[in-house]
Short mmCIF file of N, CA and C in Angstrom, two decimals:
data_model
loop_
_atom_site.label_atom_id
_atom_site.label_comp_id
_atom_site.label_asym_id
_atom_site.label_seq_id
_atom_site.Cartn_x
_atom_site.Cartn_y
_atom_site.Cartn_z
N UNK A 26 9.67 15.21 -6.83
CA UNK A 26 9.30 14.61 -5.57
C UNK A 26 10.04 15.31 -4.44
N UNK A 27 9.20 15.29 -3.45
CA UNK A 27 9.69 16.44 -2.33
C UNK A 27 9.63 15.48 -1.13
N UNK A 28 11.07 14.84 -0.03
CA UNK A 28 10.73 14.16 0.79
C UNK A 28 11.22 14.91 1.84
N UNK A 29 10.26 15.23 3.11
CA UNK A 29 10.25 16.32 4.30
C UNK A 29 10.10 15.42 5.77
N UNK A 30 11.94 16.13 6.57
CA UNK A 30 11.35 15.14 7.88
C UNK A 30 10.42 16.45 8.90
N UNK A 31 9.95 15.80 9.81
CA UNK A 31 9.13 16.68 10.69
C UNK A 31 9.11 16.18 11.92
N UNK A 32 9.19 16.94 13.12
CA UNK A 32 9.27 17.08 14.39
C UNK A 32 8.35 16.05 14.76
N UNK A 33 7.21 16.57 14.67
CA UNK A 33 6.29 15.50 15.80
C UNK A 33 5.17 15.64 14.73
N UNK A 34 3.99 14.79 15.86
CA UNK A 34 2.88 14.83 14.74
C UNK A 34 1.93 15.83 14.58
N UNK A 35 1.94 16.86 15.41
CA UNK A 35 1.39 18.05 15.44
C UNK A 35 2.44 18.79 14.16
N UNK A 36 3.48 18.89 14.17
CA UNK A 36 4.37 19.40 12.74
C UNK A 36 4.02 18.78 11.25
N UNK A 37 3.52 17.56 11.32
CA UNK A 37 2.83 16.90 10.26
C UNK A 37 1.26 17.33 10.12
N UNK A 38 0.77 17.13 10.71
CA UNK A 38 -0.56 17.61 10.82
C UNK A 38 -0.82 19.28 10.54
N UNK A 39 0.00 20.37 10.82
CA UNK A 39 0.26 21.16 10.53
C UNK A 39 0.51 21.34 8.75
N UNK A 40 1.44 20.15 8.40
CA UNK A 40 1.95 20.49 7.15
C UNK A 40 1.16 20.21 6.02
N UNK A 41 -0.10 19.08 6.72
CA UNK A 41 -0.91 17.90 5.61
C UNK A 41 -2.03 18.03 6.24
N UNK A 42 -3.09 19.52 6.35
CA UNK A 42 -3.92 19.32 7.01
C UNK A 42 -5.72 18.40 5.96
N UNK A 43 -5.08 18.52 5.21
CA UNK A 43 -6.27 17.82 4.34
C UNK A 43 -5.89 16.15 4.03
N UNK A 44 -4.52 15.83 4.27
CA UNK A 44 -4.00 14.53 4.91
C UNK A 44 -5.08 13.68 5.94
N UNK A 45 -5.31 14.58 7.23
CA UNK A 45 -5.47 14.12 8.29
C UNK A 45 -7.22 13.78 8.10
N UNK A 46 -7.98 14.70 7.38
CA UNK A 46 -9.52 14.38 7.02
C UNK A 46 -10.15 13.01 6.85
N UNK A 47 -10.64 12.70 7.74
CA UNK A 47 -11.78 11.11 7.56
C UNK A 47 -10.17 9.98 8.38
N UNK A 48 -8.76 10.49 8.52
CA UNK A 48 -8.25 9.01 9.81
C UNK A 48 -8.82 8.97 11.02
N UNK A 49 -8.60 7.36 11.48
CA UNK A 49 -8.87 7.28 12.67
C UNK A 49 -7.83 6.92 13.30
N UNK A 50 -6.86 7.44 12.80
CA UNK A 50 -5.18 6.13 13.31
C UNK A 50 -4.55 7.58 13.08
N UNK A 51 -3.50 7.17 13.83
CA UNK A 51 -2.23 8.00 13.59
C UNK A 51 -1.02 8.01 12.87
N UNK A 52 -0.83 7.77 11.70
CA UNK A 52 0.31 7.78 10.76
C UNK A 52 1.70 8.68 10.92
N UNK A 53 2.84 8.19 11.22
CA UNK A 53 4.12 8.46 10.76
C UNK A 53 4.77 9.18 9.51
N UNK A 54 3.36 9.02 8.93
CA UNK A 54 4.05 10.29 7.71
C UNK A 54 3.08 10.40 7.10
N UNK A 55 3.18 11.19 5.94
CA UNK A 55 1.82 11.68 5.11
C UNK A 55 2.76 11.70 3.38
N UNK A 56 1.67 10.74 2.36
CA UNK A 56 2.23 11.08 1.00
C UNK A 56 1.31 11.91 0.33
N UNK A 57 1.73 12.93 0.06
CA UNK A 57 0.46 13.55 -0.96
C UNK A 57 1.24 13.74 -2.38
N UNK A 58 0.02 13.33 -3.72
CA UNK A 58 0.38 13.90 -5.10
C UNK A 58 -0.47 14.96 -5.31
N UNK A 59 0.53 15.69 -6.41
CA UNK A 59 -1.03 17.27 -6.25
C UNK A 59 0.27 17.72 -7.53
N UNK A 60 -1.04 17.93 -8.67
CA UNK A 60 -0.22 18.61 -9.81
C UNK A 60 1.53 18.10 -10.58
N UNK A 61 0.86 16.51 -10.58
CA UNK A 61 2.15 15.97 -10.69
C UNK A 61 3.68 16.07 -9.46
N UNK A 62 3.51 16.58 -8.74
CA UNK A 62 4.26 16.44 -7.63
C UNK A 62 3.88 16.07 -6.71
N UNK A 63 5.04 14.84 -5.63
CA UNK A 63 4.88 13.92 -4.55
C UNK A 63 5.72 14.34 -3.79
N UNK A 64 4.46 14.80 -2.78
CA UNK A 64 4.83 15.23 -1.48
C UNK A 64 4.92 14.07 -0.10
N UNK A 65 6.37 13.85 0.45
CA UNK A 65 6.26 12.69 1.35
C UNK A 65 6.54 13.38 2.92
N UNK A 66 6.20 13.27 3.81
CA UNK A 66 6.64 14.04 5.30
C UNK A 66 6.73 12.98 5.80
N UNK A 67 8.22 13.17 6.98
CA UNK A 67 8.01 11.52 7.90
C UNK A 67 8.19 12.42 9.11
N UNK A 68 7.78 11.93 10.09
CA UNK A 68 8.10 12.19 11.60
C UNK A 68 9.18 11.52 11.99
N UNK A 69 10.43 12.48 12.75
CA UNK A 69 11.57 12.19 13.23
C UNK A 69 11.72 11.90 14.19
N UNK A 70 10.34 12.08 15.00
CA UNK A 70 10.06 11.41 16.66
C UNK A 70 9.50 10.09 16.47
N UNK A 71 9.48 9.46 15.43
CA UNK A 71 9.28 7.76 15.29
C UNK A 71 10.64 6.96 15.33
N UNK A 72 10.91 5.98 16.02
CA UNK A 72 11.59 5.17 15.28
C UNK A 72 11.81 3.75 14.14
N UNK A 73 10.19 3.51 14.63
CA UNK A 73 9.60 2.21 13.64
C UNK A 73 10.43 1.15 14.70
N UNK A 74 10.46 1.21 15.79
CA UNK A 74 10.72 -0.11 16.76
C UNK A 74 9.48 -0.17 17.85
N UNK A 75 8.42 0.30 17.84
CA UNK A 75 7.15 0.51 18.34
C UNK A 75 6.19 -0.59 18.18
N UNK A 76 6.05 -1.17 16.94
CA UNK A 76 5.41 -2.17 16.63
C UNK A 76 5.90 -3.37 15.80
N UNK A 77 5.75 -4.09 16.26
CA UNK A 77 6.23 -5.18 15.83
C UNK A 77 5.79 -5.73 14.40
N UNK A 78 3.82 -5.30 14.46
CA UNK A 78 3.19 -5.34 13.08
C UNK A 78 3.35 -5.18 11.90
N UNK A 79 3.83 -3.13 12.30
CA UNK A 79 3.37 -2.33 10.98
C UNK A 79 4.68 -1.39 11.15
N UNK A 80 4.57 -0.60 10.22
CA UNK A 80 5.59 0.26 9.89
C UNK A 80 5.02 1.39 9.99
N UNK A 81 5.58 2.51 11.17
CA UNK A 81 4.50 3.47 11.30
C UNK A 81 5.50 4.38 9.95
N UNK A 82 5.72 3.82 9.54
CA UNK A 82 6.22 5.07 7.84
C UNK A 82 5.52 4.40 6.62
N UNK A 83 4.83 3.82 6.98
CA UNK A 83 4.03 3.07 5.60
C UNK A 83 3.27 3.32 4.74
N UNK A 84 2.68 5.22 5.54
CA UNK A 84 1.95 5.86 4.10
C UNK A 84 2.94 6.49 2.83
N UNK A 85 4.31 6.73 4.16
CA UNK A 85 5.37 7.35 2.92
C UNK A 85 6.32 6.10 2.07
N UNK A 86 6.38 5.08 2.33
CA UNK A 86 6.62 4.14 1.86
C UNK A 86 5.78 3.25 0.82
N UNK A 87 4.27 3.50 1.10
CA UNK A 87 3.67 3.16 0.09
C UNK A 87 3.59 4.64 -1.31
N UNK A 88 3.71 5.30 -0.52
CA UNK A 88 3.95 6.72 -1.77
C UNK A 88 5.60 6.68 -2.23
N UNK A 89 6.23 5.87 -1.75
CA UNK A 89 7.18 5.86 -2.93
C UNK A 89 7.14 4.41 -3.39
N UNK A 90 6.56 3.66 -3.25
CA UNK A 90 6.09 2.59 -4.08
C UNK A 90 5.12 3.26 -5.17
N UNK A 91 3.98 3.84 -5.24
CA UNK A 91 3.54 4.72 -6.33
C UNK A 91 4.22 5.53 -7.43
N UNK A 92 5.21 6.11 -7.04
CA UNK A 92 6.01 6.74 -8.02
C UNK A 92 6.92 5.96 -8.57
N UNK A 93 7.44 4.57 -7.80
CA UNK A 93 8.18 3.84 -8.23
C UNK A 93 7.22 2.90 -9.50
N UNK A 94 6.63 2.71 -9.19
CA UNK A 94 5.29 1.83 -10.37
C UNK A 94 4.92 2.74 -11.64
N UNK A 95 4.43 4.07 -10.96
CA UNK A 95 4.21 4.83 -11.93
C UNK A 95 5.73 5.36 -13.43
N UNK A 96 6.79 5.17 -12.50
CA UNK A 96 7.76 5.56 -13.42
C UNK A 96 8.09 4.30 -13.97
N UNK A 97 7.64 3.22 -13.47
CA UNK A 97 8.33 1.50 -14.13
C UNK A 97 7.55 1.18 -14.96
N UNK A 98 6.16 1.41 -15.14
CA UNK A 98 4.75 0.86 -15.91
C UNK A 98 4.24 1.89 -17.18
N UNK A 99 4.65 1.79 -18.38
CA UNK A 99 4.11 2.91 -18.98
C UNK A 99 2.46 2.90 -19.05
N UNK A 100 2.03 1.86 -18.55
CA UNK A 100 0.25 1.98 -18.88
C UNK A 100 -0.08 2.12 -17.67
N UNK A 101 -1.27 2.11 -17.54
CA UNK A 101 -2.16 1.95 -16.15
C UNK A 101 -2.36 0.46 -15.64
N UNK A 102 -1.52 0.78 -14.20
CA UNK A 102 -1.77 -0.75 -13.52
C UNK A 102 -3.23 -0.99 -13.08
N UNK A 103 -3.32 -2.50 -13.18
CA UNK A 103 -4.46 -3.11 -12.23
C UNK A 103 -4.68 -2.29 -10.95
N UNK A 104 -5.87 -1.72 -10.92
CA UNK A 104 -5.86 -1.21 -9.46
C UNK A 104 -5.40 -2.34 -8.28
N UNK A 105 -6.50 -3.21 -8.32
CA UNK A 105 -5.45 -4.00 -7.19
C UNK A 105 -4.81 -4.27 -7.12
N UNK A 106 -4.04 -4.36 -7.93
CA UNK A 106 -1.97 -5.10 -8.39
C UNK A 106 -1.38 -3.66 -7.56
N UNK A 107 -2.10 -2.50 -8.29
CA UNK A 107 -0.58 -1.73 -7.75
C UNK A 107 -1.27 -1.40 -6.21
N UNK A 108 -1.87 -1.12 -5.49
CA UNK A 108 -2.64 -1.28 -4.12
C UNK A 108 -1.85 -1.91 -3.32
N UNK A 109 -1.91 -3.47 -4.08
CA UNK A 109 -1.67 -4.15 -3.11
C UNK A 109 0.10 -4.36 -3.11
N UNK A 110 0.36 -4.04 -4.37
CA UNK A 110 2.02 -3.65 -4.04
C UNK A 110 2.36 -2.24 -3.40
N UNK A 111 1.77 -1.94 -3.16
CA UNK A 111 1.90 -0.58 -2.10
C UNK A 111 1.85 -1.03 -1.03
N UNK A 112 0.63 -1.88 -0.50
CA UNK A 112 0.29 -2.07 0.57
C UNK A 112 1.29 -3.23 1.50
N UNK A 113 1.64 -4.09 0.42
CA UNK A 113 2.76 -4.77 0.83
C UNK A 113 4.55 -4.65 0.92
N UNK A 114 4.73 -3.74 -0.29
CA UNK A 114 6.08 -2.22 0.48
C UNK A 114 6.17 -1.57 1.54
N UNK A 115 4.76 -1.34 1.27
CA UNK A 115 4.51 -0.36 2.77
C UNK A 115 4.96 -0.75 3.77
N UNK A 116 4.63 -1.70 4.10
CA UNK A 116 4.79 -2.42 5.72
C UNK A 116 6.12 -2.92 5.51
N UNK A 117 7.09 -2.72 4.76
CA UNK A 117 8.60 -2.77 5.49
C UNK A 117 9.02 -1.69 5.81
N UNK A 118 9.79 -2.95 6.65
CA UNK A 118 10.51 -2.65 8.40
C UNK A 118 11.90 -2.56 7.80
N UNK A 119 13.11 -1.26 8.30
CA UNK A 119 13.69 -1.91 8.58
C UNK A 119 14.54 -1.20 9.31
N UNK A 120 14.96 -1.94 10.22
CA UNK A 120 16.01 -2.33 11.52
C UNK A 120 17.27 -1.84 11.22
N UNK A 121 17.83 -1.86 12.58
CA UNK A 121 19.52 -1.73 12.86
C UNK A 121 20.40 -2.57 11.85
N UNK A 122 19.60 -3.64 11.98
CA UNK A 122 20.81 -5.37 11.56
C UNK A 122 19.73 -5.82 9.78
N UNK A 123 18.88 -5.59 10.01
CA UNK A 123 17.80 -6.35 9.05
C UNK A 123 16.61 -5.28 8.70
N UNK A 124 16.34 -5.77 7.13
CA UNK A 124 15.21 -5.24 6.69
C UNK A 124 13.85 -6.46 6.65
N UNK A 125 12.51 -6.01 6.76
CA UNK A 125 11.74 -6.91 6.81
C UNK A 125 10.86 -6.36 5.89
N UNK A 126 10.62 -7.48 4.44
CA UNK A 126 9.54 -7.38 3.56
C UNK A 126 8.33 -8.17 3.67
N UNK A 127 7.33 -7.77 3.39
CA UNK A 127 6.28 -8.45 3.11
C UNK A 127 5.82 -9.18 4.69
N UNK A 128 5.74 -8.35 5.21
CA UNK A 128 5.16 -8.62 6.63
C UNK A 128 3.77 -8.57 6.85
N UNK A 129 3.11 -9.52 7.49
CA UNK A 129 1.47 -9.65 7.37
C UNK A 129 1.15 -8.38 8.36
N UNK A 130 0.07 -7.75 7.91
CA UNK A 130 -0.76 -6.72 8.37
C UNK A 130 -1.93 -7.18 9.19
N UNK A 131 -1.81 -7.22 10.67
CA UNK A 131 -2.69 -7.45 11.51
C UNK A 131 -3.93 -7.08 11.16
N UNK A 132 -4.23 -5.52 11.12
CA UNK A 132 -5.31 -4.80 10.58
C UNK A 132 -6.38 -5.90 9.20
N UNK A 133 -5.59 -5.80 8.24
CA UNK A 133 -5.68 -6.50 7.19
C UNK A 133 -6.46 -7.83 7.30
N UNK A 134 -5.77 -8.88 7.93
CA UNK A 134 -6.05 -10.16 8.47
C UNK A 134 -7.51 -10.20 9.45
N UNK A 135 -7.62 -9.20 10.52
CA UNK A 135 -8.44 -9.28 11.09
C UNK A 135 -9.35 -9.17 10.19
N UNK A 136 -9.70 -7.87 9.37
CA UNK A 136 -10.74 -7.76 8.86
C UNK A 136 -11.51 -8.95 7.48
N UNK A 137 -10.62 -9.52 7.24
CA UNK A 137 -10.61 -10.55 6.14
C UNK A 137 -11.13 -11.82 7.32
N UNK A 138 -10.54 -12.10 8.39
CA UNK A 138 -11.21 -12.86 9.34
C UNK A 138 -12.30 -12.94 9.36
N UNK A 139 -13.12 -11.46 9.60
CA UNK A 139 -14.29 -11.31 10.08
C UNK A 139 -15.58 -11.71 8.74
N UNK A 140 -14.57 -11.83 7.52
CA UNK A 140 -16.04 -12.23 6.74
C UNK A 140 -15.93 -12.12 4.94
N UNK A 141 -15.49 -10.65 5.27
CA UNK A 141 -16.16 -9.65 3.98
C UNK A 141 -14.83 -10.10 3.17
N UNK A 142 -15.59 -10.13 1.47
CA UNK A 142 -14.54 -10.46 0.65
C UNK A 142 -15.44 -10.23 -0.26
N UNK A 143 -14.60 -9.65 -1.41
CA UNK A 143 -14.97 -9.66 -3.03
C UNK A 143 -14.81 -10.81 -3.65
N UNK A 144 -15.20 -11.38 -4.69
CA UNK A 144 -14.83 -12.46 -5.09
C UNK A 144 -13.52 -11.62 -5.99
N UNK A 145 -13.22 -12.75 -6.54
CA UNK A 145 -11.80 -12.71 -7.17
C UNK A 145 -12.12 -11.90 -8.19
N UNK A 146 -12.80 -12.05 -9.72
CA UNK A 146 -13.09 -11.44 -10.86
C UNK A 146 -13.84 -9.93 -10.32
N UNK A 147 -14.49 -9.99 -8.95
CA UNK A 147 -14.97 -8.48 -8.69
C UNK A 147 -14.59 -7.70 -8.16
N UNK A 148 -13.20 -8.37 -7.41
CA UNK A 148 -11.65 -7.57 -7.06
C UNK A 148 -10.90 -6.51 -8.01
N UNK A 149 -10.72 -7.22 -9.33
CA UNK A 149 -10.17 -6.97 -10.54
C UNK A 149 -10.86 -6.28 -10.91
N UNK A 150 -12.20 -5.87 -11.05
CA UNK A 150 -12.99 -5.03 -11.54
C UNK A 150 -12.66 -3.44 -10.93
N UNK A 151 -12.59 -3.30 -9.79
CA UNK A 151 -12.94 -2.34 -8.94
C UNK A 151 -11.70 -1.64 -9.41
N UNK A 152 -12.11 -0.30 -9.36
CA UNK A 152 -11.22 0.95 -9.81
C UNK A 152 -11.22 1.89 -8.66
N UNK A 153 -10.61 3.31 -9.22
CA UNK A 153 -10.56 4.04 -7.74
C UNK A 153 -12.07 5.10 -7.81
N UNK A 154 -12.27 4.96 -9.27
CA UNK A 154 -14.34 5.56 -9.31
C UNK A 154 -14.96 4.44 -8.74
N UNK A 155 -15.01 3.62 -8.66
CA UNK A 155 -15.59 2.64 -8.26
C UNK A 155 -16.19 2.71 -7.02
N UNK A 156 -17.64 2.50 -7.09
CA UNK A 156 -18.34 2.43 -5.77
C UNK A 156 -17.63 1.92 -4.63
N UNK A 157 -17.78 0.72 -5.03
CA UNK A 157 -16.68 0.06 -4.01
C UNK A 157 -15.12 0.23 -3.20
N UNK A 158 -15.29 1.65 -4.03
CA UNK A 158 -13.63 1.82 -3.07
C UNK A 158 -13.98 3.32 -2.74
N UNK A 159 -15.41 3.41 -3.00
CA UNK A 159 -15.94 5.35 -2.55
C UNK A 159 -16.02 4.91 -1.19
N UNK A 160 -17.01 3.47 -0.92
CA UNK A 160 -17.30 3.94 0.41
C UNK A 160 -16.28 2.90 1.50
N UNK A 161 -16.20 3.52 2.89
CA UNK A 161 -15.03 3.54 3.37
C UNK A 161 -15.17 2.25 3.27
N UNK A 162 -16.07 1.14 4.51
CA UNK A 162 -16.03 -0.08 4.95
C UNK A 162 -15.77 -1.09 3.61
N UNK A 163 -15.97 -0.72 2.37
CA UNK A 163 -15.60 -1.59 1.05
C UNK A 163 -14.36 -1.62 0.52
N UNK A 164 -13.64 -0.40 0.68
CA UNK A 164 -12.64 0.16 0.29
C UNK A 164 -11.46 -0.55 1.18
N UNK A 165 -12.21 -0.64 2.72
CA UNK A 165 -11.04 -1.36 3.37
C UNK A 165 -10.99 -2.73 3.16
N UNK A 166 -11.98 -3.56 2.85
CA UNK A 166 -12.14 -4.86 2.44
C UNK A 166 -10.94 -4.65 0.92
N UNK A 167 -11.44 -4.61 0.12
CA UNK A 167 -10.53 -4.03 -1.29
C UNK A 167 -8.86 -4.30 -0.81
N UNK A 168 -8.82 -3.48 0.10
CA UNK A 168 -7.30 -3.03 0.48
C UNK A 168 -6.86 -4.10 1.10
N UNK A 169 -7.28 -4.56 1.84
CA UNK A 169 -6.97 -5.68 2.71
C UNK A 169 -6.77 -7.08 1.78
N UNK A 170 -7.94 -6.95 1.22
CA UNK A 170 -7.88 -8.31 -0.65
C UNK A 170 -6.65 -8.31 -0.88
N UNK A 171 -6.17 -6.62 -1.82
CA UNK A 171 -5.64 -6.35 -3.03
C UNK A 171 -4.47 -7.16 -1.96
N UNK A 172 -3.76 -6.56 -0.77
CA UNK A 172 -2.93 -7.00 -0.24
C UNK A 172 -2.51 -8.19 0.16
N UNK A 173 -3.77 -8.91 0.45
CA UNK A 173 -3.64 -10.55 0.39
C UNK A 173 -3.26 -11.21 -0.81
N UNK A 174 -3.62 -10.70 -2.01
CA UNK A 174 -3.08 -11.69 -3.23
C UNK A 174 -2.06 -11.58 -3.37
N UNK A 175 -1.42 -9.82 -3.16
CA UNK A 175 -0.29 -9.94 -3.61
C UNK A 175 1.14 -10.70 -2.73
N UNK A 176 0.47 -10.53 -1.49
CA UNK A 176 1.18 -11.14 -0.92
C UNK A 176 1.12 -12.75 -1.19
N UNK A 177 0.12 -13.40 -1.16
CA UNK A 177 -0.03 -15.03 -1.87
C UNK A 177 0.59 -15.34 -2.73
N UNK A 178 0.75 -14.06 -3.77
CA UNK A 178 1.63 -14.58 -4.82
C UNK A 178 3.11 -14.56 -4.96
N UNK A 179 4.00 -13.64 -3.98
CA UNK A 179 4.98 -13.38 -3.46
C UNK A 179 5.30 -14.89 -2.69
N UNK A 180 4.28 -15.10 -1.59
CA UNK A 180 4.89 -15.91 -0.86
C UNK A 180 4.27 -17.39 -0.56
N UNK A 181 3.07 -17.15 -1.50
CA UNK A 181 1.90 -18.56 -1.23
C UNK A 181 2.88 -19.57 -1.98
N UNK A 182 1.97 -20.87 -1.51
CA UNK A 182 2.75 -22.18 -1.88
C UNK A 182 3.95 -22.23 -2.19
N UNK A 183 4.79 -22.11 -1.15
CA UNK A 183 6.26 -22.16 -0.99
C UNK A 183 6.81 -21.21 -1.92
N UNK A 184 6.34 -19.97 -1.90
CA UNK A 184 7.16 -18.96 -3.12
C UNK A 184 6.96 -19.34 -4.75
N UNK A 185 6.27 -20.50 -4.76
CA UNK A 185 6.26 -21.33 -6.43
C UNK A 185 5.31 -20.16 -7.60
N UNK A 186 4.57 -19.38 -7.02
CA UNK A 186 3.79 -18.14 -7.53
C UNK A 186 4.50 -16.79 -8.03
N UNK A 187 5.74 -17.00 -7.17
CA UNK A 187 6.65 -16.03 -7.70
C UNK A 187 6.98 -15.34 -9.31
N UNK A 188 7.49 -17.00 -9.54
CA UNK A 188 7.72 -16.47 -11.27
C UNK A 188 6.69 -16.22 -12.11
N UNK A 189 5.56 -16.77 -11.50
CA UNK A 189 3.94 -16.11 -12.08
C UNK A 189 3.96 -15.03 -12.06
N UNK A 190 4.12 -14.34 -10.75
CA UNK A 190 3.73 -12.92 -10.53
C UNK A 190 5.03 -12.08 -11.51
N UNK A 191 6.18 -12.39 -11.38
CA UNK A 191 7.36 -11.88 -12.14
C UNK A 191 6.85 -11.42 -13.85
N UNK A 192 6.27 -12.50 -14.38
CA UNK A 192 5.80 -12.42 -15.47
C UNK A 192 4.61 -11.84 -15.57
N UNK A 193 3.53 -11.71 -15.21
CA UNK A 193 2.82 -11.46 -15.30
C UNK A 193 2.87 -9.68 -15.25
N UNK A 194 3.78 -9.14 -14.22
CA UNK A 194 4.10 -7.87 -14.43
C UNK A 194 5.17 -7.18 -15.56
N UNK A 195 6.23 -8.31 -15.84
CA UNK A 195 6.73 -8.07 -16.95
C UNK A 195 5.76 -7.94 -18.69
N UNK A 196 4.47 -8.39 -18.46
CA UNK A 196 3.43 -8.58 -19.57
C UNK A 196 2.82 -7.08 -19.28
N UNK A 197 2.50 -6.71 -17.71
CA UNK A 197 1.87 -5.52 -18.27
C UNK A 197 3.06 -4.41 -18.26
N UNK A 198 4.34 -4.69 -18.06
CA UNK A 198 4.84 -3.55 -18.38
C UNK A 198 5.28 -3.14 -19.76
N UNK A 199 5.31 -4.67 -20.71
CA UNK A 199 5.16 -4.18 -21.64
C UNK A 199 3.81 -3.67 -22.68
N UNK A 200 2.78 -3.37 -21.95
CA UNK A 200 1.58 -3.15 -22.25
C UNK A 200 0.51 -3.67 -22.58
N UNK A 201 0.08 -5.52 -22.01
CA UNK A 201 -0.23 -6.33 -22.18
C UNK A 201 -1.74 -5.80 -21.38
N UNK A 202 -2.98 -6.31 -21.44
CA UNK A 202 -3.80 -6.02 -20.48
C UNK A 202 -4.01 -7.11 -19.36
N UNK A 203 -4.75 -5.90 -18.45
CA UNK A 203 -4.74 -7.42 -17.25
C UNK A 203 -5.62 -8.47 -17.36
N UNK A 204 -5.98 -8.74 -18.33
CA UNK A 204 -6.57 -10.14 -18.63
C UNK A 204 -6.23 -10.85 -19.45
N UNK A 205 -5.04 -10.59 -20.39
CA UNK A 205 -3.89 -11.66 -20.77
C UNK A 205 -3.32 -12.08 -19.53
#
């Protein structure tokens, strides 16, 4: 694993130009895997006190949540399990005084507002061949899901989901499938 700081975002964009293909946002860093090696770049002209939301380092933060899963899980995770534990790493913050986990994703919320949802069993289904995560507008629904459960289960009904979720990853890490 290779982690690279960089000037501005023209120095990133420079470094990850097949990174930047199909965003419409501007990201703080870029994770790429390629041939078993993880490539992470952050921009050193961020400070992550910009938004209150999101973590503008959250693509490289969710790419070391990936390698962190991938080296903890000897099987293949639930696509949406590990997604949405990316997606919910990702977005910590942290500060001078304090770190902040599991912070709700504006983006996320809105779009789950507006309607679109998988059901639950067709969440679990979806893979990264999967139609549903080829095309973009599904893919962001997906992402936005995977991230809502996991966060529900982290923090829904007073944290009581916790030791569910604890176990339930301790089952697939010892190679249990995701439907035990």
């Amino acid at each position: 694993s290779f982690v690279l700081a960089v000037r501005n975002e023209k120095a990133l964009r420079e470094l990850t130009p097949e990174f930047w293909k199909g965003w419409n946002m501007r990201p703080g860093a870029a994770y790429v895997s390629d041939s078993g090696q993880d490539f992470v770049a952050i921009r050193t002209d961020l400070d992550g006190s910009t938004s209150a939301d999101e973590n503008p380092y959250a693509t490289a933060y969710e790419g070391y949540v990936n390698i962190v899963l991938n080296a903890s899980f000897p099987g293949r995770l639930p696509f949406w399990f590990k997604r949405g534990l990316q997606s919910f790493f990702g977005n910590t913050l942290v500060r001078e005084k304090d770190v902040h986990i599991g912070r709700l994703i504006k983006r996320h919320l809105e779009l789950l507002n507006r309607g679109a949802r998988f059901s639950l069993p067709s969440l679990m289904k979806i893979e990264s061949d999967s139609p549903e995560f080829r095309q973009q507008a599904a893919r962001d629904v997906f992402e936005a899901e995977s991230w809502l459960l996991v966060h529900y289960l982290f923090f829904g009904e007073e944290g009581t989901n916790q030791a569910k979720l604890n176990r339930y990853a301790g089952l697939l890490r010892i190679g249990h499938p995701q439907a035990d």
